[in-house]
PDB file of N, CA, C and O in Angstrom:
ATOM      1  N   UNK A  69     -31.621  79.276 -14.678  1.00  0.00           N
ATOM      2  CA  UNK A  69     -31.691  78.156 -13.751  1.00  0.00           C
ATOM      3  C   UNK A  69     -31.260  76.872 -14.432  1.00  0.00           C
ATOM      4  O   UNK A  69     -30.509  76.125 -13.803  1.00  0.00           O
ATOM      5  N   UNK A  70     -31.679  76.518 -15.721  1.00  0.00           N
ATOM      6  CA  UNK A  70     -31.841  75.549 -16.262  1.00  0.00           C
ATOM      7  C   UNK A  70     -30.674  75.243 -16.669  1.00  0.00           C
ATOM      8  O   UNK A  70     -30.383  74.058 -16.507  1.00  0.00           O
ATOM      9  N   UNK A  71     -29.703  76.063 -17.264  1.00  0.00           N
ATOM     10  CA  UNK A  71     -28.242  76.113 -17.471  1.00  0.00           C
ATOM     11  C   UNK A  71     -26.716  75.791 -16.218  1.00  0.00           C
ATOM     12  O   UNK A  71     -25.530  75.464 -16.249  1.00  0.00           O
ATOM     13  N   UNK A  72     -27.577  76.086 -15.443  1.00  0.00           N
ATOM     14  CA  UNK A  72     -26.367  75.853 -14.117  1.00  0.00           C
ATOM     15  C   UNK A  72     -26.391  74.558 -13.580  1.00  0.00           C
ATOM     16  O   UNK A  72     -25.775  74.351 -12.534  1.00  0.00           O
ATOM     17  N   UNK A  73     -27.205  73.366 -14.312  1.00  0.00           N
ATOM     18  CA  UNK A  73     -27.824  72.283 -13.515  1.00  0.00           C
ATOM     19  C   UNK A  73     -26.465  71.399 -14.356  1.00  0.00           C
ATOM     20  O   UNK A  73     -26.192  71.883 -15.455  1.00  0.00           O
ATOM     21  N   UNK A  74     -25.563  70.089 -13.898  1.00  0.00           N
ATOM     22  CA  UNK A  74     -24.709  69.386 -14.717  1.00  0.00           C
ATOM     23  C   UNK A  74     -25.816  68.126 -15.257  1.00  0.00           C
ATOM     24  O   UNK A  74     -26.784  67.580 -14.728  1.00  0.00           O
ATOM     25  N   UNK A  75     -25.254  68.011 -16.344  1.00  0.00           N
ATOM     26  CA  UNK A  75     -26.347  67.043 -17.349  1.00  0.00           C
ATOM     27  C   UNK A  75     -26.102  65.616 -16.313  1.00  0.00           C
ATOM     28  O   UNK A  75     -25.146  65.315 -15.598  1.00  0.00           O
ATOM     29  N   UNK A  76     -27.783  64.711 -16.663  1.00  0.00           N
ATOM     30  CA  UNK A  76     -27.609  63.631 -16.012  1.00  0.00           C
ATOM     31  C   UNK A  76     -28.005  64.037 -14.025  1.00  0.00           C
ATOM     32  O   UNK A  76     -28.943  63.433 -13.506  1.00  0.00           O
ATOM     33  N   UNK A  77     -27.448  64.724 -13.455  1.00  0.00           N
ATOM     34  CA  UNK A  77     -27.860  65.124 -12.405  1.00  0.00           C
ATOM     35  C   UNK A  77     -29.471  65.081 -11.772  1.00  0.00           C
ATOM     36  O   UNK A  77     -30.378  65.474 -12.506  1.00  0.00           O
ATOM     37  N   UNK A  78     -29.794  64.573 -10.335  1.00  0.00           N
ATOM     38  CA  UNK A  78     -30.872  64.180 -10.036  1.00  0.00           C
ATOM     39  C   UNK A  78     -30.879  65.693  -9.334  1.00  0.00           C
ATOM     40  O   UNK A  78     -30.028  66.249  -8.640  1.00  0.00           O
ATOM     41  N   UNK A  79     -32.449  66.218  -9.890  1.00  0.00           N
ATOM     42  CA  UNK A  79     -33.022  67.534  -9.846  1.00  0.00           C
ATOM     43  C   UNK A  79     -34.213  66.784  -8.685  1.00  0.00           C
ATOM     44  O   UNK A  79     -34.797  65.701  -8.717  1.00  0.00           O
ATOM     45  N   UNK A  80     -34.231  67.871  -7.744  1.00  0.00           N
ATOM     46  CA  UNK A  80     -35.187  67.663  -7.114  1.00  0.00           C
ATOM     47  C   UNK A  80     -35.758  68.583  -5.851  1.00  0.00           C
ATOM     48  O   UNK A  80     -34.903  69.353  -5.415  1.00  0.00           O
ATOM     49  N   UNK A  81     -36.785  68.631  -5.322  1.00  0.00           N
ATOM     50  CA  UNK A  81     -37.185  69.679  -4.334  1.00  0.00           C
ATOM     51  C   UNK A  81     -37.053  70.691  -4.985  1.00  0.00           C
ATOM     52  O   UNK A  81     -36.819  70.516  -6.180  1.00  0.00           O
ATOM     53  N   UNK A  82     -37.158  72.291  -4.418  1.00  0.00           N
ATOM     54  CA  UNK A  82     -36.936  73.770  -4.871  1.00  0.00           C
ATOM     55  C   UNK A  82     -36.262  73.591  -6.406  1.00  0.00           C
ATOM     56  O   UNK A  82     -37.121  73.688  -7.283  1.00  0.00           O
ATOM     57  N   UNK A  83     -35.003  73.370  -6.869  1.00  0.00           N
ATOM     58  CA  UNK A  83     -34.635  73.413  -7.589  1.00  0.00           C
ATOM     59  C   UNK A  83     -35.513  72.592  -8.816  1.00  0.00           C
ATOM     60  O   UNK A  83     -35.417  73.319  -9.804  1.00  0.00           O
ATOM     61  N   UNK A  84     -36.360  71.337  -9.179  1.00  0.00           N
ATOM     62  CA  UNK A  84     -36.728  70.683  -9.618  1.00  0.00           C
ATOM     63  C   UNK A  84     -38.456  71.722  -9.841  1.00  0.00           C
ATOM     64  O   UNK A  84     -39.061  71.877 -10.901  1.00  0.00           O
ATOM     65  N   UNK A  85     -38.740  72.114  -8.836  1.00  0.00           N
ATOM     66  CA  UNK A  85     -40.035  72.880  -9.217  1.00  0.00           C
ATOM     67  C   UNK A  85     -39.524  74.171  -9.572  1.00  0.00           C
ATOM     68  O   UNK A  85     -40.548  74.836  -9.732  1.00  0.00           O
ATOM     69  N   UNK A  86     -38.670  74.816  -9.759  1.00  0.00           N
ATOM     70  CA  UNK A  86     -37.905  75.945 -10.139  1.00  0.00           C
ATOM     71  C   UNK A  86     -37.766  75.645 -12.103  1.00  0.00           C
ATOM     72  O   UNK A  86     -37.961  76.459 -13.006  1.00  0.00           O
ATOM     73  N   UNK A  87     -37.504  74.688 -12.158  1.00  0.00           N
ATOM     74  CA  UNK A  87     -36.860  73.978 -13.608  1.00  0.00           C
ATOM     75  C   UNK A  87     -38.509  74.127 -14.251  1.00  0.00           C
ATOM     76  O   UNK A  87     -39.023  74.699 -15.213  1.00  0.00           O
ATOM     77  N   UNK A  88     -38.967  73.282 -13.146  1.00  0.00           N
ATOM     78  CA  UNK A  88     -40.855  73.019 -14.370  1.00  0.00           C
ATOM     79  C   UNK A  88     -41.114  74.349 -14.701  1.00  0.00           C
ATOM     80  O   UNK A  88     -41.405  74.718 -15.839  1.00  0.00           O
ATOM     81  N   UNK A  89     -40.998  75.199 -13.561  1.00  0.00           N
ATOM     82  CA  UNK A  89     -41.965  76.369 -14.033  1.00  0.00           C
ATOM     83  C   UNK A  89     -41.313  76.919 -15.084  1.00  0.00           C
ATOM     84  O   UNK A  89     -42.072  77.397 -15.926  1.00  0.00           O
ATOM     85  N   UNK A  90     -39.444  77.067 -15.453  1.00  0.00           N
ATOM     86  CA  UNK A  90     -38.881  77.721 -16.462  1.00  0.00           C
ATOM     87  C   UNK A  90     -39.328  76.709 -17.536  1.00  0.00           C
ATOM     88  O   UNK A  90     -39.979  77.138 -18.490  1.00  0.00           O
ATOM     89  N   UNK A  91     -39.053  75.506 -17.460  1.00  0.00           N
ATOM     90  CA  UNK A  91     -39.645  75.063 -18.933  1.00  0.00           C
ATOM     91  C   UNK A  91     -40.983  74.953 -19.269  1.00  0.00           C
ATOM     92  O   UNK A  91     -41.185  74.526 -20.406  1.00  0.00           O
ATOM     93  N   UNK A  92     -42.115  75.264 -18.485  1.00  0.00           N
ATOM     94  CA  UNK A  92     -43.708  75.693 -18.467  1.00  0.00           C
ATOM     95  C   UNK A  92     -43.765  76.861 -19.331  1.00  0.00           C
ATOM     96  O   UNK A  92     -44.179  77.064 -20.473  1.00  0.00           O
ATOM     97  N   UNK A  93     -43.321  77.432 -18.597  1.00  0.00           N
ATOM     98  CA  UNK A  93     -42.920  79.240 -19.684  1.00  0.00           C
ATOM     99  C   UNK A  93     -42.750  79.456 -20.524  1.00  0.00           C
ATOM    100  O   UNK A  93     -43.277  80.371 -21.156  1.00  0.00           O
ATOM    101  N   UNK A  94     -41.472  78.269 -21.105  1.00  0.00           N
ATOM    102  CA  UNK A  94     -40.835  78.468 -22.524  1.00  0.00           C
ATOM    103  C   UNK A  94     -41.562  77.485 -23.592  1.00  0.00           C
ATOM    104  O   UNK A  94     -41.615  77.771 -24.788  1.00  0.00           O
ATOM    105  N   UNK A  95     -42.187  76.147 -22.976  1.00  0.00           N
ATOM    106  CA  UNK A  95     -43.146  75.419 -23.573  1.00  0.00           C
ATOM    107  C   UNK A  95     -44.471  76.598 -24.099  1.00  0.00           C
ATOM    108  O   UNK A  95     -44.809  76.813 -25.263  1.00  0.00           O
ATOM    109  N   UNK A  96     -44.977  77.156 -22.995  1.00  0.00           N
ATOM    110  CA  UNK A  96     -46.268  77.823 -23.452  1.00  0.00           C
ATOM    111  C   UNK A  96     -45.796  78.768 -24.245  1.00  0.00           C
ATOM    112  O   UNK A  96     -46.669  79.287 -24.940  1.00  0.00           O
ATOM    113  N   UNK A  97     -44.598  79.224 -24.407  1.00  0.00           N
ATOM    114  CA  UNK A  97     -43.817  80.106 -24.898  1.00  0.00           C
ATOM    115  C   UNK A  97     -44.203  80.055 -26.452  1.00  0.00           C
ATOM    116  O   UNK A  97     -44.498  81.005 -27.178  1.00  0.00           O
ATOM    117  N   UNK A  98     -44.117  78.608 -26.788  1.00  0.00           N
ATOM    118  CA  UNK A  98     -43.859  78.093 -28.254  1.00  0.00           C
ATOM    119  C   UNK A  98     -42.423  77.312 -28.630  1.00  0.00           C
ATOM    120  O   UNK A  98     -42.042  76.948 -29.743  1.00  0.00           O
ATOM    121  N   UNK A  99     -41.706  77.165 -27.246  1.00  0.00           N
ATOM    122  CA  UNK A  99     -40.528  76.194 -27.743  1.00  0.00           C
ATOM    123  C   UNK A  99     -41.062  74.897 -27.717  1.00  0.00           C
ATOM    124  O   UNK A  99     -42.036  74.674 -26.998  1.00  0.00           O
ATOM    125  N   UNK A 100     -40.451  73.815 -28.553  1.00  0.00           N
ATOM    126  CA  UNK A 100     -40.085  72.936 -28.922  1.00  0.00           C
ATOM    127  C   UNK A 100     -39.942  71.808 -27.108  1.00  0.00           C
ATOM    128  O   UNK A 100     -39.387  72.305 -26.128  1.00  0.00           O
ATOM    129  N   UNK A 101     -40.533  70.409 -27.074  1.00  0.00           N
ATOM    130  CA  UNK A 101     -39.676  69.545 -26.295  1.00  0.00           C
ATOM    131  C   UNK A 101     -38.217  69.619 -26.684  1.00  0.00           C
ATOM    132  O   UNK A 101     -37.349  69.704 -25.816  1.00  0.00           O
ATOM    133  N   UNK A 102     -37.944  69.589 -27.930  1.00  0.00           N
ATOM    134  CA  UNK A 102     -36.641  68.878 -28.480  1.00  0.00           C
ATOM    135  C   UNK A 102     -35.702  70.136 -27.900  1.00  0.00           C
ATOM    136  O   UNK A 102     -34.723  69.947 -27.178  1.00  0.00           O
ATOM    137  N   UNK A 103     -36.244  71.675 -28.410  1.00  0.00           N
ATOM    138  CA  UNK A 103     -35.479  72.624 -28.119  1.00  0.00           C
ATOM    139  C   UNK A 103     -34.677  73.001 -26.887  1.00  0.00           C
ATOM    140  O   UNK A 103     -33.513  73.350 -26.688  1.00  0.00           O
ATOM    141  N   UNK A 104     -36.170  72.713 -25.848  1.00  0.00           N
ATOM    142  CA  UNK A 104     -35.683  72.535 -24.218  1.00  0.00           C
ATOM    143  C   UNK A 104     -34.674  71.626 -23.889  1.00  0.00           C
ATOM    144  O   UNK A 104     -33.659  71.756 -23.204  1.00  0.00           O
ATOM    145  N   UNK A 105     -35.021  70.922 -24.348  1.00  0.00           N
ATOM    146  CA  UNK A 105     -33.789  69.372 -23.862  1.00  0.00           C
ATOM    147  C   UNK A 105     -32.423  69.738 -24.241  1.00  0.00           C
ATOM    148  O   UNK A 105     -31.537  69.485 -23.424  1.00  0.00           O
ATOM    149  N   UNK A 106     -32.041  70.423 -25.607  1.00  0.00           N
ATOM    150  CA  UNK A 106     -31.163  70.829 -25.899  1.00  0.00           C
ATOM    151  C   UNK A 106     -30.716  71.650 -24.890  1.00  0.00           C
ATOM    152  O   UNK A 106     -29.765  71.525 -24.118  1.00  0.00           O
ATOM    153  N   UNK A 107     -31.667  72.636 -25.032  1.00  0.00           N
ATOM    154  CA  UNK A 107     -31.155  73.592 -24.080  1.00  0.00           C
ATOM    155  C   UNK A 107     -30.602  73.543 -22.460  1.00  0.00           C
ATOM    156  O   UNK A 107     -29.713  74.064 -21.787  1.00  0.00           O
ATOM    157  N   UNK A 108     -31.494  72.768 -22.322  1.00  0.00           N
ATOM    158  CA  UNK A 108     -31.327  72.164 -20.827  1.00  0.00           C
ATOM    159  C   UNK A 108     -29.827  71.042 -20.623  1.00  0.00           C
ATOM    160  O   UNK A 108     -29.099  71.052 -19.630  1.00  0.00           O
ATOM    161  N   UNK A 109     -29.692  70.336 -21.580  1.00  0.00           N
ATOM    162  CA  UNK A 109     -28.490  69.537 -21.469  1.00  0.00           C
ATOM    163  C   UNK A 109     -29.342  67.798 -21.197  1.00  0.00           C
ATOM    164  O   UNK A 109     -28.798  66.720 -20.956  1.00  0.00           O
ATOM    165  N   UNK A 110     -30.957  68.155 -21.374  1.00  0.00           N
ATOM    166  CA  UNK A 110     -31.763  66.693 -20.695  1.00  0.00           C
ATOM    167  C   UNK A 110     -32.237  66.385 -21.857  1.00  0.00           C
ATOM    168  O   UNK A 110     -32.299  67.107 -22.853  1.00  0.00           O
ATOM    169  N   UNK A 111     -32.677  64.980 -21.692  1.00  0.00           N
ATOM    170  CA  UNK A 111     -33.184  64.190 -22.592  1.00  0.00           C
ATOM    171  C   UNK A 111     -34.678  64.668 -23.249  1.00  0.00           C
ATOM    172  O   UNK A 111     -35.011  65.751 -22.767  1.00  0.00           O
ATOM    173  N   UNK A 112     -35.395  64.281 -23.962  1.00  0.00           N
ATOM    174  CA  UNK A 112     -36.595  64.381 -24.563  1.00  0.00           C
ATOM    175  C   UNK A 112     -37.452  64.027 -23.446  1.00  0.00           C
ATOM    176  O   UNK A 112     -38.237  64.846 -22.968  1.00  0.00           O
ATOM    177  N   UNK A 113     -37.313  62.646 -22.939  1.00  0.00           N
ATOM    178  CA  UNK A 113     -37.912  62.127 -21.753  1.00  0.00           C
ATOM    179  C   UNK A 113     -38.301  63.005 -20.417  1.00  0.00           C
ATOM    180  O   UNK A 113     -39.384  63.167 -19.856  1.00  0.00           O
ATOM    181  N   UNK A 114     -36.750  63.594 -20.084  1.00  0.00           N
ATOM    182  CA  UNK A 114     -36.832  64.261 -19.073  1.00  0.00           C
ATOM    183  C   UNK A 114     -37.777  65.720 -19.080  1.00  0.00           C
ATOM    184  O   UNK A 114     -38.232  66.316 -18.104  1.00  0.00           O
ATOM    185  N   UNK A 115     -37.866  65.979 -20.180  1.00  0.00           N
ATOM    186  CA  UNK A 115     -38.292  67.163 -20.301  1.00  0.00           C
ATOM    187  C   UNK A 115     -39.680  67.229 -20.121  1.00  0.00           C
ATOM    188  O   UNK A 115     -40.238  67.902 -19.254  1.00  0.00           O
ATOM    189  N   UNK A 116     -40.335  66.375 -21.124  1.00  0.00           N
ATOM    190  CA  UNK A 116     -41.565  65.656 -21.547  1.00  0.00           C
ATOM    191  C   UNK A 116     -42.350  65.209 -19.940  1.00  0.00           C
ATOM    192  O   UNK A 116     -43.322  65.790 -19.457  1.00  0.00           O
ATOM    193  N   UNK A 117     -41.588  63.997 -19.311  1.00  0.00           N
ATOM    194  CA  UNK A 117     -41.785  64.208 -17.883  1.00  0.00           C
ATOM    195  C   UNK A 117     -42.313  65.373 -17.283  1.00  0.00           C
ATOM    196  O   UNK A 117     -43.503  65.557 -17.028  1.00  0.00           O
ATOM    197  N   UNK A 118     -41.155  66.342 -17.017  1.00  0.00           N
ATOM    198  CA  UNK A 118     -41.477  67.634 -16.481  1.00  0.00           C
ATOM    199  C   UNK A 118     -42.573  68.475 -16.976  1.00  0.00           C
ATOM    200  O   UNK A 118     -43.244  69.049 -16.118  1.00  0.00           O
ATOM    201  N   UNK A 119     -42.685  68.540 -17.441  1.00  0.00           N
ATOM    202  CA  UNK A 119     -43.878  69.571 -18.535  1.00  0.00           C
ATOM    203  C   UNK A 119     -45.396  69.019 -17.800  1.00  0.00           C
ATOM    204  O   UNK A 119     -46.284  69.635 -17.211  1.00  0.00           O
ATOM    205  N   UNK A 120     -45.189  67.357 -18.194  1.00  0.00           N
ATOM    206  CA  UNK A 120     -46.577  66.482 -17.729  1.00  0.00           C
ATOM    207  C   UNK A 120     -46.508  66.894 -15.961  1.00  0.00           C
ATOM    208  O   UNK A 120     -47.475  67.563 -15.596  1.00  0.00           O
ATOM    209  N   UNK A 121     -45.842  66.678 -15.255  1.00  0.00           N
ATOM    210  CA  UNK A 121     -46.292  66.793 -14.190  1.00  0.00           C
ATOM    211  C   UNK A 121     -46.383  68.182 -13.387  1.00  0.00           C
ATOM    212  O   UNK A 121     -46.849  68.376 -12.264  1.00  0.00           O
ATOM    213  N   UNK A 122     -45.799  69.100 -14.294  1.00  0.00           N
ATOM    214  CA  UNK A 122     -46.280  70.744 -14.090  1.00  0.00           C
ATOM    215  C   UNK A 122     -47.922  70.604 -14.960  1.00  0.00           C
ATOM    216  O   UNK A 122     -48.461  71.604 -14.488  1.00  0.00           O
ATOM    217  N   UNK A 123     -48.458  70.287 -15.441  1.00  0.00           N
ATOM    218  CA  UNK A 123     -49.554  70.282 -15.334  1.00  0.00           C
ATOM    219  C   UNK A 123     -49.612  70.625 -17.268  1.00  0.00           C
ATOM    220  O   UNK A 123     -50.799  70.458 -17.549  1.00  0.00           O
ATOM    221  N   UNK A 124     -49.103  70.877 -18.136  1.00  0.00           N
ATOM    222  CA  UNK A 124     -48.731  71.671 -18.997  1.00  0.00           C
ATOM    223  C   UNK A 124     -49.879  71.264 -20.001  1.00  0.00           C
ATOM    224  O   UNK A 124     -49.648  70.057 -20.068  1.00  0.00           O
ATOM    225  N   UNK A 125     -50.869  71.458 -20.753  1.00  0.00           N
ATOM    226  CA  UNK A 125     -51.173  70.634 -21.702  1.00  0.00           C
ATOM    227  C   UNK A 125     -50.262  70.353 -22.973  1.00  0.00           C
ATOM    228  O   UNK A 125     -50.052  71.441 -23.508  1.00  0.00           O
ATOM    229  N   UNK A 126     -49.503  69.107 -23.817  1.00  0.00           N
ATOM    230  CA  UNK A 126     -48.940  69.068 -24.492  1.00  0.00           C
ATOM    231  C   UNK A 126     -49.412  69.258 -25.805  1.00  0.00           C
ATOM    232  O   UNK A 126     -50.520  68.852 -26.154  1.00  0.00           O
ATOM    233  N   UNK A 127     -48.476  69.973 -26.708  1.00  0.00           N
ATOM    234  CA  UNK A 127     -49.156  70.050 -28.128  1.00  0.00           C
ATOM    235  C   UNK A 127     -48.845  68.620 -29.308  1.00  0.00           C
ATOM    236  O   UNK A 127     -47.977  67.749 -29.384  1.00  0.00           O
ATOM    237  N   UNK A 128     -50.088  68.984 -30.109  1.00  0.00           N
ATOM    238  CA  UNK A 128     -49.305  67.363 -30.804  1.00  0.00           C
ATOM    239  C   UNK A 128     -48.064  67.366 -31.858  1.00  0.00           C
ATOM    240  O   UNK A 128     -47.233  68.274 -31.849  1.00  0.00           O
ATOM    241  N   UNK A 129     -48.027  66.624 -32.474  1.00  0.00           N
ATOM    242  CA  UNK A 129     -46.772  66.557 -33.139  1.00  0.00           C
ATOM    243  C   UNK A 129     -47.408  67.579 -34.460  1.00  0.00           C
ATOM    244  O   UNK A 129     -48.540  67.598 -34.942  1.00  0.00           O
ATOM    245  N   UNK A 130     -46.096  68.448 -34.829  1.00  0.00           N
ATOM    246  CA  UNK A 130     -46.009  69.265 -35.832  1.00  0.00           C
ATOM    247  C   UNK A 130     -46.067  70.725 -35.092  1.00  0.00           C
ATOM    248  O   UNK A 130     -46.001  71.699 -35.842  1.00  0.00           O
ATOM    249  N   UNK A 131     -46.189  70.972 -33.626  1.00  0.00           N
ATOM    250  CA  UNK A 131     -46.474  71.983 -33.346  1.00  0.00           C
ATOM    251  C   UNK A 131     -47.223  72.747 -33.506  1.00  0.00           C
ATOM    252  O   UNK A 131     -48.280  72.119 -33.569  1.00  0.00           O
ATOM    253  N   UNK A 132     -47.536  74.323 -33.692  1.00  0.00           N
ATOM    254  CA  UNK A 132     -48.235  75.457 -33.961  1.00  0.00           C
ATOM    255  C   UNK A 132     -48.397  75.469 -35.071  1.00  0.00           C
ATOM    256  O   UNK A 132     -49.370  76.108 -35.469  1.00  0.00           O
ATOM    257  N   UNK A 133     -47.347  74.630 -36.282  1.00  0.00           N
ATOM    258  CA  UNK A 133     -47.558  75.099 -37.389  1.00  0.00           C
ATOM    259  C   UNK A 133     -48.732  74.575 -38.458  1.00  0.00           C
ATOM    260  O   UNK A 133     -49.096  75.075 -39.522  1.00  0.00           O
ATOM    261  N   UNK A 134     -49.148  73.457 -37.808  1.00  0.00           N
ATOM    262  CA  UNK A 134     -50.448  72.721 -38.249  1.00  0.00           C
ATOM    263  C   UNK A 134     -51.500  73.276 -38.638  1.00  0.00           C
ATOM    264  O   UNK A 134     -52.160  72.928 -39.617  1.00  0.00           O
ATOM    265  N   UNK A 135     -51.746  74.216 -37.874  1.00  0.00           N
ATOM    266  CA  UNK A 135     -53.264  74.876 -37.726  1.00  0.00           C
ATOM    267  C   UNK A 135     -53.345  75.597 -39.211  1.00  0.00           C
ATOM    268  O   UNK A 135     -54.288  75.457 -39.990  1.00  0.00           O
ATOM    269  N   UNK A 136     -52.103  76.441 -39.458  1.00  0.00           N
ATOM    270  CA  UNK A 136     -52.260  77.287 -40.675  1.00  0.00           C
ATOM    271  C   UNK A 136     -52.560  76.660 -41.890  1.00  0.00           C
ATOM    272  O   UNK A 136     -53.595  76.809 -42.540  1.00  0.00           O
ATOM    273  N   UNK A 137     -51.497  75.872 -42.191  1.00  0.00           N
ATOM    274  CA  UNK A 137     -52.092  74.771 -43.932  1.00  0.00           C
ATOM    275  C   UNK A 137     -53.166  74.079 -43.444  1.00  0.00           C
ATOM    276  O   UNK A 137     -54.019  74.106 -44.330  1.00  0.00           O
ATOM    277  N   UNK A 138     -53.594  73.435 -42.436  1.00  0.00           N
ATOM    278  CA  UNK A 138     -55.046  73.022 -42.847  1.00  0.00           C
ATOM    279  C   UNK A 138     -56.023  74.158 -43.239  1.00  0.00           C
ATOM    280  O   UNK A 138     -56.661  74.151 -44.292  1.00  0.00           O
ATOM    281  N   UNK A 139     -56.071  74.882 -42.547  1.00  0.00           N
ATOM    282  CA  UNK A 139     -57.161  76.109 -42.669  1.00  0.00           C
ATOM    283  C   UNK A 139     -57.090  76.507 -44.023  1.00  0.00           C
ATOM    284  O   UNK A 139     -58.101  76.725 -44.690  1.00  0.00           O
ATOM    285  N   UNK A 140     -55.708  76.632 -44.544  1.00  0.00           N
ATOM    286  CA  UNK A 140     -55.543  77.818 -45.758  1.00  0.00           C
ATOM    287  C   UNK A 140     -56.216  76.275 -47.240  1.00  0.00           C
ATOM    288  O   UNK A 140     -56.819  76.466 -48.296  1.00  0.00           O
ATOM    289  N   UNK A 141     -55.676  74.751 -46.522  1.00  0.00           N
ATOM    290  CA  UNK A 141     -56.514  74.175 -47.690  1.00  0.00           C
ATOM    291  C   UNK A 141     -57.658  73.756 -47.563  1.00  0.00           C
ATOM    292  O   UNK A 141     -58.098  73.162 -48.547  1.00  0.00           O
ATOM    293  N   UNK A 142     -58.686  73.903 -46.203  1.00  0.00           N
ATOM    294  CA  UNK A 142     -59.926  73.397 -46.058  1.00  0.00           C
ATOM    295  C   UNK A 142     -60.688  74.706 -46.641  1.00  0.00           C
ATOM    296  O   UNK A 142     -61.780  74.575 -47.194  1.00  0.00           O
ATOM    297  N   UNK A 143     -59.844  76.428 -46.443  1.00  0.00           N
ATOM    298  CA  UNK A 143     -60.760  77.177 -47.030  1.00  0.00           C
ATOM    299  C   UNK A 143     -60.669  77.741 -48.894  1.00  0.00           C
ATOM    300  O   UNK A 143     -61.168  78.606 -49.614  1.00  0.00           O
ATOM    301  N   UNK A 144     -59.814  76.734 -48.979  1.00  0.00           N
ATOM    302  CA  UNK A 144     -60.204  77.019 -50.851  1.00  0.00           C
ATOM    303  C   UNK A 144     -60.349  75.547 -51.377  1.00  0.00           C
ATOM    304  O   UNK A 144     -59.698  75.256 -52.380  1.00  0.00           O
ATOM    305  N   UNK A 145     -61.128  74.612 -50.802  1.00  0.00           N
ATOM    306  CA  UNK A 145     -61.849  73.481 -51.156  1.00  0.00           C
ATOM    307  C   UNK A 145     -63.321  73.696 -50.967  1.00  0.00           C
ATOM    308  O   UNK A 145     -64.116  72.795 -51.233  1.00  0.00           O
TER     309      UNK A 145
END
């Protein structure tokens, strides 16, 4: 879906709730804002937007990969 859209283009109705739910998916997925946007041909903004108003909870900066080095240095301190 997300690929057939021309960059810059105003998304909206069916097609626009069609887009959230594919980038909902690939967000909960473990992609990246930055990755989607790429992928999508849209901005950081636009994406970021979308995500928030599909309801998405956002992760913070550093991603998934956070969780592991704290743990691995809070448990040999």
């Amino acid at each position: 879906m997300a690929e057939t859209l021309k960059k810059g283009s105003r998304v909206t109705g069916a097609a626009r709730e069609q887009l959230a739910a594919d980038l909902k998916k690939k967000y909960d997925s473990g992609a990246s804002i930055r990755a989607l946007a790429e992928e999508t041909g849209r901005s950081y903004g636009f994406v970021h937007r979308m995500l928030s108003e599909s309801g998405v909870t956002l992760r913070g900066r550093g991603g998934a990969t956070r969780g592991k080095a704290k743990t691995a240095a809070s448990s040999s301190a």
